[in-house]
Short mmCIF file of C-alpha atoms in Angstrom, two decimals:
data_model
loop_
_atom_site.label_atom_id
_atom_site.label_comp_id
_atom_site.label_asym_id
_atom_site.label_seq_id
_atom_site.Cartn_x
_atom_site.Cartn_y
_atom_site.Cartn_z
CA UNK A 1 -17.31 2.06 -12.11
CA UNK A 2 -14.71 -0.29 -10.32
CA UNK A 3 -14.15 -1.11 -7.37
CA UNK A 4 -10.36 -1.34 -7.32
CA UNK A 5 -8.14 -3.27 -4.70
CA UNK A 6 -4.83 -3.17 -5.36
CA UNK A 7 -2.77 -4.73 -2.48
CA UNK A 8 0.74 -4.64 -2.33
CA UNK A 9 2.46 -7.67 -0.88
CA UNK A 10 6.49 -6.99 -1.69
CA UNK A 11 9.21 -5.18 0.09
CA UNK A 12 10.60 -1.39 -1.30
CA UNK A 13 14.01 -2.16 -3.57
CA UNK A 14 14.17 -5.88 -4.19
CA UNK A 15 12.11 -5.76 -7.50
CA UNK A 16 10.08 -3.68 -9.49
CA UNK A 17 6.62 -4.53 -7.98
CA UNK A 18 6.27 -1.98 -5.81
CA UNK A 19 6.97 0.80 -8.62
CA UNK A 20 5.05 -0.71 -11.16
CA UNK A 21 2.25 -1.08 -8.20
CA UNK A 22 2.61 3.08 -8.03
CA UNK A 23 2.55 3.16 -10.84
CA UNK A 24 -0.85 1.60 -12.25
CA UNK A 25 -2.69 2.71 -8.83
CA UNK A 26 -1.60 6.74 -10.40
CA UNK A 27 -3.16 5.49 -13.03
CA UNK A 28 -5.90 4.00 -12.59
CA UNK A 29 -6.87 6.52 -9.51
CA UNK A 30 -7.87 8.63 -13.10
CA UNK A 31 -10.79 6.03 -14.60
CA UNK A 32 -11.83 4.70 -11.29
CA UNK A 33 -12.75 7.12 -7.97
CA UNK A 34 -13.69 4.27 -5.61
CA UNK A 35 -9.69 2.59 -4.80
CA UNK A 36 -8.39 0.76 -1.61
CA UNK A 37 -5.38 -0.03 -0.81
CA UNK A 38 -3.52 -2.06 0.81
CA UNK A 39 -0.07 -3.06 2.83
CA UNK A 40 0.11 -6.50 3.47
CA UNK A 41 2.88 -8.85 4.42
CA UNK A 42 6.00 -7.63 3.66
CA UNK A 43 4.16 -5.11 2.11
CA UNK A 44 4.27 -3.14 4.91
CA UNK A 45 8.33 -2.37 4.31
CA UNK A 46 7.12 -0.22 1.43
CA UNK A 47 5.66 2.15 3.65
CA UNK A 48 8.52 3.02 6.31
CA UNK A 49 10.20 5.92 6.64
CA UNK A 50 13.70 6.95 6.12
CA UNK A 51 14.93 4.94 3.70
CA UNK A 52 18.08 5.13 1.95
CA UNK A 53 17.49 3.50 -1.69
CA UNK A 54 20.37 4.79 -3.00
CA UNK A 55 22.80 3.70 -1.14
CA UNK A 56 22.19 -0.18 -2.98
CA UNK A 57 21.49 1.45 -6.23
CA UNK A 58 17.87 2.35 -6.80
CA UNK A 59 15.79 5.24 -7.00
CA UNK A 60 13.55 6.56 -4.16
CA UNK A 61 9.68 6.00 -5.87
CA UNK A 62 8.95 4.77 -2.10
CA UNK A 63 8.17 8.52 -1.03
CA UNK A 64 5.93 8.60 -4.36
CA UNK A 65 3.63 7.04 -2.11
CA UNK A 66 3.20 10.62 -0.26
CA UNK A 67 1.50 12.03 -3.46
CA UNK A 68 -1.88 9.10 -3.41
CA UNK A 69 -3.48 12.20 -1.66
CA UNK A 70 -3.37 14.28 -4.79
CA UNK A 71 -5.13 12.09 -6.48
CA UNK A 72 -8.46 11.76 -4.48
CA UNK A 73 -6.26 7.91 -3.27
CA UNK A 74 -7.44 7.91 0.42
CA UNK A 75 -8.79 4.26 2.06
CA UNK A 76 -5.48 3.08 2.36
CA UNK A 77 -4.95 -0.02 4.76
CA UNK A 78 -1.89 -1.86 6.41
CA UNK A 79 -2.17 -5.41 7.75
CA UNK A 80 -1.85 -5.43 12.42
CA UNK A 81 -1.29 -8.72 11.83
CA UNK A 82 2.08 -8.50 9.44
CA UNK A 83 2.75 -5.88 11.59
CA UNK A 84 3.15 -7.96 14.24
CA UNK A 85 5.10 -10.26 12.20
CA UNK A 86 7.64 -8.55 11.38
CA UNK A 87 7.83 -6.96 14.80
CA UNK A 88 6.81 -3.93 13.92
CA UNK A 89 4.37 -1.84 15.94
CA UNK A 90 1.57 -0.75 15.57
CA UNK A 91 1.86 3.14 16.15
CA UNK A 92 4.63 3.12 14.33
CA UNK A 93 5.33 6.74 11.79
CA UNK A 94 4.50 5.65 8.13
CA UNK A 95 5.19 7.81 4.90
CA UNK A 96 1.27 8.38 4.57
CA UNK A 97 -1.67 8.47 7.12
CA UNK A 98 -3.00 4.64 7.23
CA UNK A 99 -6.10 2.55 8.62
CA UNK A 100 -4.88 -0.36 10.76
CA UNK A 101 -6.97 -3.42 9.80
CA UNK A 102 -6.97 -7.34 10.90
CA UNK A 103 -6.39 -9.78 8.22
CA UNK A 104 -9.92 -10.29 8.46
CA UNK A 105 -11.15 -7.19 8.06
CA UNK A 106 -8.85 -7.20 5.06
CA UNK A 107 -10.12 -9.48 3.58
CA UNK A 108 -14.01 -8.31 4.03
CA UNK A 109 -12.89 -5.09 1.63
CA UNK A 110 -12.02 -7.48 -1.05
CA UNK A 111 -14.99 -9.18 -1.05
CA UNK A 112 -16.43 -5.98 -1.70
CA UNK A 113 -14.11 -4.78 -4.72
CA UNK A 114 -15.03 -5.94 -8.64
CA UNK A 115 -10.99 -5.90 -9.14
CA UNK A 116 -8.27 -6.91 -7.24
CA UNK A 117 -4.47 -6.78 -9.05
CA UNK A 118 -2.02 -7.34 -6.32
CA UNK A 119 2.24 -6.08 -6.67
#
């Protein structure tokens, strides 16, 4: 079975990357039980609570990240350096449970994956 990694690097609602990545992630969970999800760079903004996409006429797909545990996707990581670079706190409340990792730790995890998909 392939070990998959999904990396979210784009902010929400600026393109379809986040929504498409989430759709691909949920679909892939039917074929693989070994999936890790990473939020790095501007992708950390995907997990901020209280987003109001309707005000910019966008669909609220971000709340759908909350169903990942129902799909047995539990290895979810967020980059601590990305948070600091964007003025966010390590102890920030997120819309899902995430584990804090350094960029070096994330690179180590990615080296162990068979397939890496970036959105």
